CSV table of C-alpha atoms in Angstrom, one decimal:
chain,number,residue,atom,x,y,z
A,1,MET,CA,0.1,0.0,0.1
A,2,THR,CA,0.9,3.2,-1.0
A,3,ALA,CA,-0.3,6.5,0.7
A,4,THR,CA,-0.8,8.6,-2.4
A,5,SER,CA,-2.0,12.0,-0.7
A,6,MET,CA,-1.2,13.0,2.3
A,7,PHE,CA,-3.9,15.0,4.1
A,8,THR,CA,-2.8,15.1,8.0
A,9,GLY,CA,-5.0,17.0,10.8
A,10,ASP,CA,-7.9,19.2,10.7
A,11,ALA,CA,-9.2,21.5,7.7
A,12,ASN,CA,-10.3,25.0,8.5
A,13,PRO,CA,-13.6,25.8,10.5
A,14,TYR,CA,-16.5,26.2,7.0
A,15,SER,CA,-16.6,30.8,6.8
A,16,GLY,CA,-19.0,30.9,4.1
A,17,GLY,CA,-19.3,30.3,0.4
A,18,ASP,CA,-18.3,27.3,-1.8
A,19,PRO,CA,-17.7,24.2,0.0
A,20,TYR,CA,-15.2,22.9,-1.6
A,21,ALA,CA,-13.3,26.4,-2.2
A,22,ASP,CA,-10.8,24.7,0.5
A,23,TYR,CA,-11.3,20.4,-0.2
A,24,ARG,CA,-7.8,19.3,-1.1
A,25,SER,CA,-7.2,16.7,-3.5
A,26,ALA,CA,-5.0,15.5,-5.1
A,27,ASP,CA,-4.3,13.5,-9.1
A,28,LEU,CA,-4.9,9.7,-7.9
A,29,PRO,CA,-3.7,7.4,-11.3
A,30,PHE,CA,-5.2,4.9,-10.2
A,31,THR,CA,-8.8,6.3,-10.3
A,32,HIS,CA,-9.5,5.0,-14.2
A,33,HIS,CA,-10.1,1.8,-13.2
A,34,ALA,CA,-13.9,1.0,-12.5
A,35,ASP,CA,-15.2,2.2,-8.7
A,36,LEU,CA,-16.0,-1.8,-7.5
A,37,ALA,CA,-18.0,-0.5,-4.4
A,38,ASP,CA,-20.3,1.4,-7.1
A,39,ARG,CA,-24.1,0.6,-6.7
A,40,ARG,CA,-25.4,0.2,-9.4
A,41,LEU,CA,-23.4,-3.0,-9.2
A,42,GLY,CA,-24.9,-3.8,-6.9
A,43,ALA,CA,-22.6,-2.5,-3.3
A,44,GLY,CA,-24.0,-2.6,-0.2
A,45,VAL,CA,-22.6,-0.7,3.4
A,46,VAL,CA,-24.6,-4.2,4.6
A,47,ALA,CA,-23.2,-4.0,8.8
A,48,ALA,CA,-21.5,-1.1,10.7
A,49,ASN,CA,-20.8,-0.8,14.8
A,50,ASP,CA,-22.4,2.8,14.7
A,51,GLU,CA,-24.3,5.0,12.6
A,52,PHE,CA,-25.5,7.9,15.3
A,53,PHE,CA,-25.1,10.7,13.7
A,54,ALA,CA,-25.1,10.1,9.5
A,55,GLN,CA,-26.0,6.4,8.6
A,56,ARG,CA,-23.5,4.3,6.6
A,57,GLU,CA,-25.4,3.9,3.2
A,58,ASN,CA,-24.2,7.2,2.7
A,59,LEU,CA,-21.0,6.0,1.8
A,60,LEU,CA,-21.5,4.6,-2.2
A,61,VAL,CA,-23.7,7.4,-2.6
A,62,PRO,CA,-23.4,8.3,-6.1
A,63,GLY,CA,-21.3,11.6,-6.4
A,64,ARG,CA,-19.5,14.1,-3.9
A,65,ALA,CA,-20.8,15.1,-1.0
A,66,GLU,CA,-23.3,18.2,-0.2
A,67,PHE,CA,-23.3,20.4,2.8
A,68,ASP,CA,-25.9,22.2,4.2
A,69,PRO,CA,-24.8,24.4,7.3
A,70,GLU,CA,-28.0,25.0,8.5
A,71,HIS,CA,-29.2,21.7,8.3
A,72,PHE,CA,-29.1,20.3,12.0
A,73,GLY,CA,-31.4,17.6,13.3
A,74,HIS,CA,-32.2,16.5,17.3
A,75,LYS,CA,-29.2,14.4,17.4
A,76,GLY,CA,-27.2,17.8,15.6
A,77,LYS,CA,-25.2,18.4,12.5
A,78,VAL,CA,-27.5,16.9,9.7
A,79,MET,CA,-24.4,15.3,7.1
A,80,ASP,CA,-23.4,13.8,3.6
A,81,GLY,CA,-21.5,10.9,4.9
A,82,TRP,CA,-21.4,7.7,7.9
A,83,GLU,CA,-20.4,8.6,11.2
A,84,THR,CA,-20.0,8.1,14.9
A,85,ARG,CA,-20.4,9.3,17.8
A,86,ARG,CA,-17.0,10.7,20.4
A,87,ARG,CA,-15.4,7.7,21.6
A,88,ARG,CA,-15.1,7.8,25.4
A,89,GLY,CA,-12.5,6.0,27.8
A,90,VAL,CA,-13.7,3.7,31.3
A,91,SER,CA,-14.1,5.9,33.8
A,92,ALA,CA,-13.2,9.7,34.4
A,93,GLY,CA,-9.2,8.8,35.8
A,94,HIS,CA,-8.9,7.5,32.1
A,95,PRO,CA,-12.0,9.9,29.9
A,96,TRP,CA,-9.4,9.1,26.6
A,97,PRO,CA,-10.4,6.3,24.0
A,98,ASP,CA,-8.0,3.6,23.9
A,99,ASP,CA,-5.1,3.4,21.1
A,100,ASP,CA,-7.1,0.2,19.5
A,101,ASP,CA,-10.9,1.5,19.7
A,102,HIS,CA,-11.5,2.0,16.6
A,103,ASP,CA,-15.3,1.8,14.2
A,104,TRP,CA,-16.3,-0.1,11.4
A,105,ALA,CA,-18.3,-0.8,8.4
A,106,LEU,CA,-18.6,-3.6,6.4
A,107,VAL,CA,-18.7,-3.6,2.4
A,108,ARG,CA,-20.4,-5.7,0.6
A,109,LEU,CA,-18.6,-4.8,-3.2
A,110,GLY,CA,-20.8,-4.0,-5.9
A,111,ALA,CA,-18.6,-6.3,-8.3
A,112,PRO,CA,-15.6,-8.5,-7.0
A,113,GLY,CA,-12.3,-8.0,-8.3
A,114,VAL,CA,-8.9,-6.9,-7.9
A,115,ILE,CA,-8.2,-3.4,-6.0
A,116,ARG,CA,-5.8,-0.9,-7.4
A,117,GLY,CA,-6.2,2.3,-5.3
A,118,ILE,CA,-8.7,3.2,-2.5
A,119,VAL,CA,-10.2,6.7,-2.0
A,120,VAL,CA,-11.1,7.8,1.5
A,121,ASP,CA,-13.5,10.8,1.6
A,122,THR,CA,-14.1,13.0,3.8
A,123,ALA,CA,-15.5,16.2,2.3
A,124,HIS,CA,-16.6,18.5,4.7
A,125,PHE,CA,-15.7,16.6,8.0
A,126,ARG,CA,-13.2,19.5,9.4
A,127,GLY,CA,-12.6,18.3,12.4
A,128,ASN,CA,-15.0,15.5,12.6
A,129,HIS,CA,-13.2,13.5,10.6
A,130,PRO,CA,-11.2,10.0,11.7
A,131,GLN,CA,-8.0,10.4,13.5
A,132,ALA,CA,-6.4,7.6,10.7
A,133,VAL,CA,-8.2,4.8,8.9
A,134,SER,CA,-7.5,1.2,7.6
A,135,VAL,CA,-9.1,-1.1,5.7
A,136,GLU,CA,-8.8,-4.9,5.3
A,137,GLY,CA,-10.0,-7.3,2.9
A,138,THR,CA,-11.5,-10.2,2.3
A,139,SER,CA,-13.2,-13.0,-0.5
A,140,LEU,CA,-16.2,-15.6,1.0
A,141,PRO,CA,-19.0,-17.0,-1.6
A,142,GLY,CA,-22.6,-16.5,-2.1
A,143,SER,CA,-24.7,-13.9,-0.1
A,144,PRO,CA,-22.6,-13.8,3.4
A,145,SER,CA,-24.4,-12.2,6.8
A,146,PRO,CA,-22.2,-9.5,8.8
A,147,GLU,CA,-22.5,-12.4,11.5
A,148,ASP,CA,-20.8,-14.3,8.2
A,149,LEU,CA,-18.5,-12.3,7.6
A,150,LEU,CA,-17.7,-11.4,11.7
A,151,ALA,CA,-16.9,-15.4,11.9
A,152,ASP,CA,-13.3,-15.7,13.8
A,153,ASP,CA,-12.5,-18.2,11.0
A,154,VAL,CA,-12.5,-15.8,8.2
A,155,LYS,CA,-9.8,-14.8,6.9
A,156,TRP,CA,-9.2,-10.7,6.5
A,157,THR,CA,-6.2,-9.3,4.4
A,158,THR,CA,-4.6,-5.7,5.0
A,159,LEU,CA,-5.1,-3.2,2.4
A,160,VAL,CA,-4.7,0.3,4.1
A,161,PRO,CA,-2.8,-0.1,6.5
A,162,ARG,CA,-3.8,2.4,9.5
A,163,THR,CA,-2.5,5.8,8.2
A,164,PRO,CA,-3.6,9.1,9.6
A,165,VAL,CA,-5.6,11.1,7.5
A,166,GLY,CA,-7.0,14.5,7.1
A,167,GLY,CA,-10.3,16.2,7.2
A,168,HIS,CA,-11.8,17.8,4.4
A,169,ALA,CA,-9.9,15.8,2.0
A,170,ALA,CA,-10.1,13.1,-0.9
A,171,ASN,CA,-7.5,10.4,1.0
A,172,GLY,CA,-6.1,8.6,-2.0
A,173,PHE,CA,-4.4,4.9,-1.3
A,174,ALA,CA,-3.3,3.0,-3.8
A,175,VAL,CA,-3.8,-0.6,-3.1
A,176,ASP,CA,-1.0,-3.5,-4.7
A,177,VAL,CA,-2.7,-7.0,-3.9
A,178,GLU,CA,-2.8,-9.7,-6.7
A,179,GLN,CA,-6.3,-11.6,-5.6
A,180,ARG,CA,-9.9,-11.4,-5.7
A,181,PHE,CA,-11.9,-8.9,-3.4
A,182,THR,CA,-15.4,-9.1,-2.9
A,183,HIS,CA,-16.2,-8.0,0.8
A,184,LEU,CA,-14.0,-4.7,2.5
A,185,ARG,CA,-13.5,-4.2,6.6
A,186,VAL,CA,-13.5,-0.2,7.1
A,187,LYS,CA,-12.0,1.1,9.7
A,188,GLN,CA,-12.0,4.4,11.5
A,189,HIS,CA,-9.5,5.5,13.9
A,190,PRO,CA,-10.8,6.5,16.9
A,191,ASP,CA,-14.7,7.4,15.6
A,192,GLY,CA,-15.7,10.1,13.4
A,193,GLY,CA,-17.2,10.7,9.8
A,194,ILE,CA,-16.3,9.3,6.2
A,195,ALA,CA,-18.1,11.0,2.8
A,196,ARG,CA,-17.8,8.5,0.5
A,197,LEU,CA,-16.2,5.8,-0.2
A,198,ARG,CA,-14.7,4.9,-3.9
A,199,VAL,CA,-12.6,1.4,-4.4
A,200,HIS,CA,-11.3,2.0,-7.4
A,201,GLY,CA,-10.4,-1.8,-9.2
A,202,GLU,CA,-10.4,-4.4,-11.9
A,203,VAL,CA,-13.0,-6.9,-12.0
A,204,VAL,CA,-12.2,-11.0,-11.8
A,205,PRO,CA,-16.2,-12.7,-12.6
A,206,ASP,CA,-16.8,-16.0,-11.4
A,207,PRO,CA,-16.3,-18.2,-14.4
A,208,ALA,CA,-18.9,-20.6,-13.1
A,209,TRP,CA,-21.1,-18.4,-13.0
A,210,LEU,CA,-20.9,-16.8,-16.9
A,211,ALA,CA,-21.1,-20.6,-18.2
A,212,ALA,CA,-24.1,-21.5,-16.7
A,213,LEU,CA,-26.0,-18.3,-18.3
A,214,GLY,CA,-24.6,-19.3,-21.6
A,215,THR,CA,-25.2,-16.0,-23.5
A,216,PHE,CA,-24.7,-13.3,-21.8
A,217,ASP,CA,-23.5,-9.6,-22.3
A,218,VAL,CA,-19.3,-10.2,-23.1
A,219,VAL,CA,-18.9,-5.9,-22.7
A,220,ALA,CA,-20.6,-5.5,-19.5
A,221,LEU,CA,-18.5,-4.1,-16.7
A,222,GLU,CA,-20.3,-6.7,-14.3
A,223,ASN,CA,-18.8,-9.3,-16.4
A,224,GLY,CA,-15.4,-8.3,-16.3
A,225,GLY,CA,-15.3,-5.8,-19.3
A,226,ARG,CA,-13.7,-2.7,-19.8
A,227,VAL,CA,-12.6,0.9,-21.4
A,228,GLU,CA,-10.0,0.4,-22.5
A,229,ASP,CA,-9.8,4.6,-24.4
A,230,ALA,CA,-12.0,7.1,-25.2
A,231,SER,CA,-11.5,9.9,-28.0
A,232,ASP,CA,-13.5,12.7,-25.4
A,233,LEU,CA,-14.6,12.1,-21.9
A,234,PHE,CA,-15.8,15.6,-21.3
A,235,TYR,CA,-19.8,15.8,-20.2
A,236,SER,CA,-18.9,12.2,-18.6
A,237,PRO,CA,-16.9,8.7,-19.0
A,238,ALA,CA,-17.3,6.4,-20.8
A,239,ALA,CA,-17.0,3.9,-19.0
A,240,ASN,CA,-21.0,4.8,-17.9
A,241,THR,CA,-21.9,2.7,-21.7
A,242,ILE,CA,-20.8,-0.5,-19.9
A,243,GLN,CA,-22.8,0.0,-16.3
A,244,PRO,CA,-25.8,-2.2,-15.5
A,245,GLY,CA,-29.4,-1.4,-16.7
A,246,ARG,CA,-30.6,1.1,-18.5
A,247,SER,CA,-29.7,5.0,-18.1
A,248,ARG,CA,-31.8,7.1,-16.3
A,249,LYS,CA,-30.5,10.3,-17.3
A,250,MET,CA,-29.1,12.5,-19.7
A,251,ASP,CA,-25.5,11.8,-17.9
A,252,ASP,CA,-26.1,8.6,-17.1
A,253,GLY,CA,-24.5,8.2,-20.5
A,254,TRP,CA,-21.5,9.4,-22.5
A,255,GLU,CA,-21.2,12.7,-24.2
A,256,THR,CA,-19.0,14.1,-26.7
A,257,ARG,CA,-18.5,17.8,-27.0
A,258,ARG,CA,-19.6,19.4,-29.8
A,259,ARG,CA,-16.9,18.6,-33.1
A,260,ARG,CA,-16.1,21.4,-35.2
A,261,ASP,CA,-14.1,19.2,-37.9
A,262,ARG,CA,-14.2,16.4,-39.9
A,263,GLY,CA,-13.4,13.5,-37.2
A,264,ASN,CA,-15.7,11.3,-35.8
A,265,ASP,CA,-15.4,10.1,-32.2
A,266,TRP,CA,-15.3,7.0,-30.4
A,267,ILE,CA,-14.4,3.8,-27.5
A,268,THR,CA,-12.3,1.2,-27.0
A,269,TYR,CA,-13.2,-1.5,-24.5
A,270,ARG,CA,-11.4,-5.0,-23.6
A,271,LEU,CA,-14.0,-7.8,-23.3
A,272,ALA,CA,-14.5,-10.2,-20.4
A,273,ASP,CA,-12.4,-12.7,-22.7
A,274,ARG,CA,-12.1,-14.0,-26.0
A,275,SER,CA,-15.9,-13.9,-27.3
A,276,ARG,CA,-18.3,-15.2,-29.9
A,277,VAL,CA,-20.4,-11.9,-30.0
A,278,ARG,CA,-24.0,-12.2,-31.7
A,279,ALA,CA,-25.8,-9.5,-30.9
A,280,VAL,CA,-24.8,-5.9,-30.6
A,281,GLU,CA,-27.4,-2.9,-28.6
A,282,ILE,CA,-27.1,0.5,-29.0
A,283,ASP,CA,-29.0,2.4,-26.8
A,284,THR,CA,-29.5,6.8,-26.7
A,285,ALA,CA,-31.6,6.5,-24.1
A,286,TYR,CA,-32.0,10.0,-22.7
A,287,LEU,CA,-29.7,11.6,-25.4
A,288,LYS,CA,-32.3,13.2,-27.8
A,289,GLY,CA,-31.2,16.7,-29.3
A,290,ASN,CA,-27.3,15.3,-28.5
A,291,ALA,CA,-27.2,11.8,-29.7
A,292,ALA,CA,-24.6,10.0,-31.7
A,293,GLY,CA,-26.1,10.2,-35.4
A,294,TRP,CA,-24.6,7.5,-37.0
A,295,ALA,CA,-22.7,4.8,-35.1
A,296,SER,CA,-20.2,1.7,-36.3
A,297,LEU,CA,-18.6,-1.9,-34.8
A,298,SER,CA,-15.4,-3.1,-35.0
A,299,VAL,CA,-14.2,-6.5,-32.8
A,300,LYS,CA,-10.6,-7.8,-32.6
A,301,ASP,CA,-8.5,-10.6,-31.8
A,302,GLY,CA,-6.1,-9.8,-29.9
A,303,GLU,CA,-3.6,-7.1,-29.2
A,304,GLY,CA,-2.4,-7.4,-31.9
A,305,GLY,CA,-4.5,-8.0,-33.6
A,306,GLU,CA,-6.7,-5.9,-37.4
A,307,TRP,CA,-10.1,-3.8,-36.5
A,308,ARG,CA,-12.7,-5.7,-38.2
A,309,GLU,CA,-15.9,-4.4,-38.9
A,310,ILE,CA,-18.8,-6.6,-37.6
A,311,LEU,CA,-21.6,-3.2,-38.1
A,312,PRO,CA,-21.4,-1.0,-40.7
A,313,ARG,CA,-22.5,3.0,-39.9
A,314,THR,CA,-25.7,3.0,-38.7
A,315,ARG,CA,-27.9,5.9,-38.6
A,316,LEU,CA,-29.2,6.1,-35.0
A,317,GLN,CA,-32.7,7.4,-33.5
A,318,PRO,CA,-32.5,9.8,-30.8
A,319,ASP,CA,-33.8,8.4,-26.9
A,320,THR,CA,-34.0,5.1,-28.6
A,321,ASP,CA,-32.6,1.3,-28.0
A,322,HIS,CA,-31.0,-0.1,-31.2
A,323,ARG,CA,-30.4,-3.7,-31.0
A,324,PHE,CA,-28.8,-5.7,-34.3
A,325,VAL,CA,-28.2,-9.6,-34.9
A,326,LEU,CA,-25.0,-9.6,-36.4
A,327,PRO,CA,-25.6,-12.5,-39.7
A,328,GLU,CA,-22.3,-14.2,-38.5
A,329,GLU,CA,-20.3,-14.5,-34.9
A,330,ALA,CA,-17.5,-12.2,-33.9
A,331,VAL,CA,-14.4,-13.4,-32.3
A,332,GLY,CA,-12.0,-11.3,-30.6
A,333,THR,CA,-11.4,-9.7,-27.8
A,334,HIS,CA,-11.6,-6.0,-28.1
A,335,ALA,CA,-14.6,-4.2,-29.4
A,336,ARG,CA,-14.9,-0.4,-30.8
A,337,VAL,CA,-17.8,2.2,-31.1
A,338,ASP,CA,-17.7,4.5,-33.4
A,339,ILE,CA,-20.1,7.4,-33.3
A,340,PHE,CA,-20.8,10.1,-36.1
A,341,PRO,CA,-19.9,12.7,-36.3
A,342,ASP,CA,-20.1,13.7,-32.1
A,343,GLY,CA,-22.4,13.6,-29.3
A,344,GLY,CA,-23.6,10.3,-27.6
A,345,ILE,CA,-24.8,6.8,-26.2
A,346,SER,CA,-25.9,5.6,-23.1
A,347,ARG,CA,-25.4,1.6,-23.6
A,348,LEU,CA,-23.8,-1.0,-25.2
A,349,ARG,CA,-24.6,-3.9,-24.7
A,350,LEU,CA,-22.8,-7.5,-27.0
A,351,PHE,CA,-24.2,-10.5,-26.1
A,352,GLY,CA,-22.7,-13.8,-27.1
A,353,ALA,CA,-20.2,-16.6,-24.9
A,354,LEU,CA,-16.5,-17.3,-24.3
A,355,THR,CA,-14.6,-19.6,-26.2
A,356,GLU,CA,-12.9,-22.2,-25.1
A,357,ASP,CA,-9.7,-20.7,-25.0
A,358,GLY,CA,-11.5,-17.2,-23.2
A,359,ALA,CA,-13.3,-19.6,-20.9
A,360,ALA,CA,-9.8,-21.8,-19.9
A,361,ARG,CA,-8.1,-18.2,-19.1
A,362,LEU,CA,-10.8,-16.5,-17.1
A,363,ALA,CA,-11.4,-19.5,-14.8
A,364,ALA,CA,-8.2,-19.9,-14.3
A,365,ARG,CA,-7.4,-16.3,-13.3
A,366,HIS,CA,-10.5,-16.5,-11.5
A,367,GLN,CA,-8.7,-19.2,-9.1
A,368,GLU,CA,-5.0,-17.6,-9.0
A,369,LEU,CA,-6.3,-14.2,-7.9
A,370,GLY,CA,-8.1,-16.5,-4.4
A,371,GLY,CA,-11.4,-16.7,-6.4
């Protein structure tokens, strides 16, 4: 583990105006990876030992934390995060918490995988953030209960050792543990509040589940697909196009800035592994005056392969789900969608199945990572 951005101590008290004006952050190189704790993937905070001031579920709320200086409840200041009560010692003679005292929350990852970095965001917690945090991970099959996770025989691996953090800051930690995790245990020492938790990494799907499905979306984030590159990320991330479900609003898809040249925009993807693609779905939901005019799709087989067009340039309609059955299976490891000339799409689905060698590689990696 490497602490990417070392912010320690309290931030200044809020003095009015933009509450993010003095927010401390840095460029965190691992954030291009998917957030494995994204609620859209099915992540959740399944338990916490204390959530007196602010509920644990706030940790995984999409978007940055909000702050209303006038919002108070019967327990005190209402905060957009997870906040525990102040810990006390055992007696008047020893009123301070012990060195090992801490609060904890159990997080189920929406998509199990290898973690590349963690962000513990203490936005708006200026003098009420934890002094330090630590994070552990484990991998359990099925849908374990909080009691299952807290059992004595569960092995937890340290991802972030106890490390000081700063208030009102994005505290980033690079993680270098080649193992597949399904759950995290987040500890704050000795108490305090955390606004958001982001867990960036690479999805490692269960090969037995994919084999049972047979035909599935081979580019979906939850199945191990990922965005490799895109021509334009001005309005929204390209990874939105492989999130679960249909988009719910315009910025839940991918939209580019307006082009003023004769070029076009594109996204390249890595599939779950080598696959046979049989059908394509391109959705422009909620993109009405800004949907792409046309789209084409290509695949390549291997890093050094040549791009081969499997769906020719086709007219797209605004706010519409377009479905195409391919005349023959397209085998590949990567895909590329081109839109003309600009605009956006909300989702891309590539339905098919892993090839025999693709399934074997995926199973071998799953086993190697302790899945």
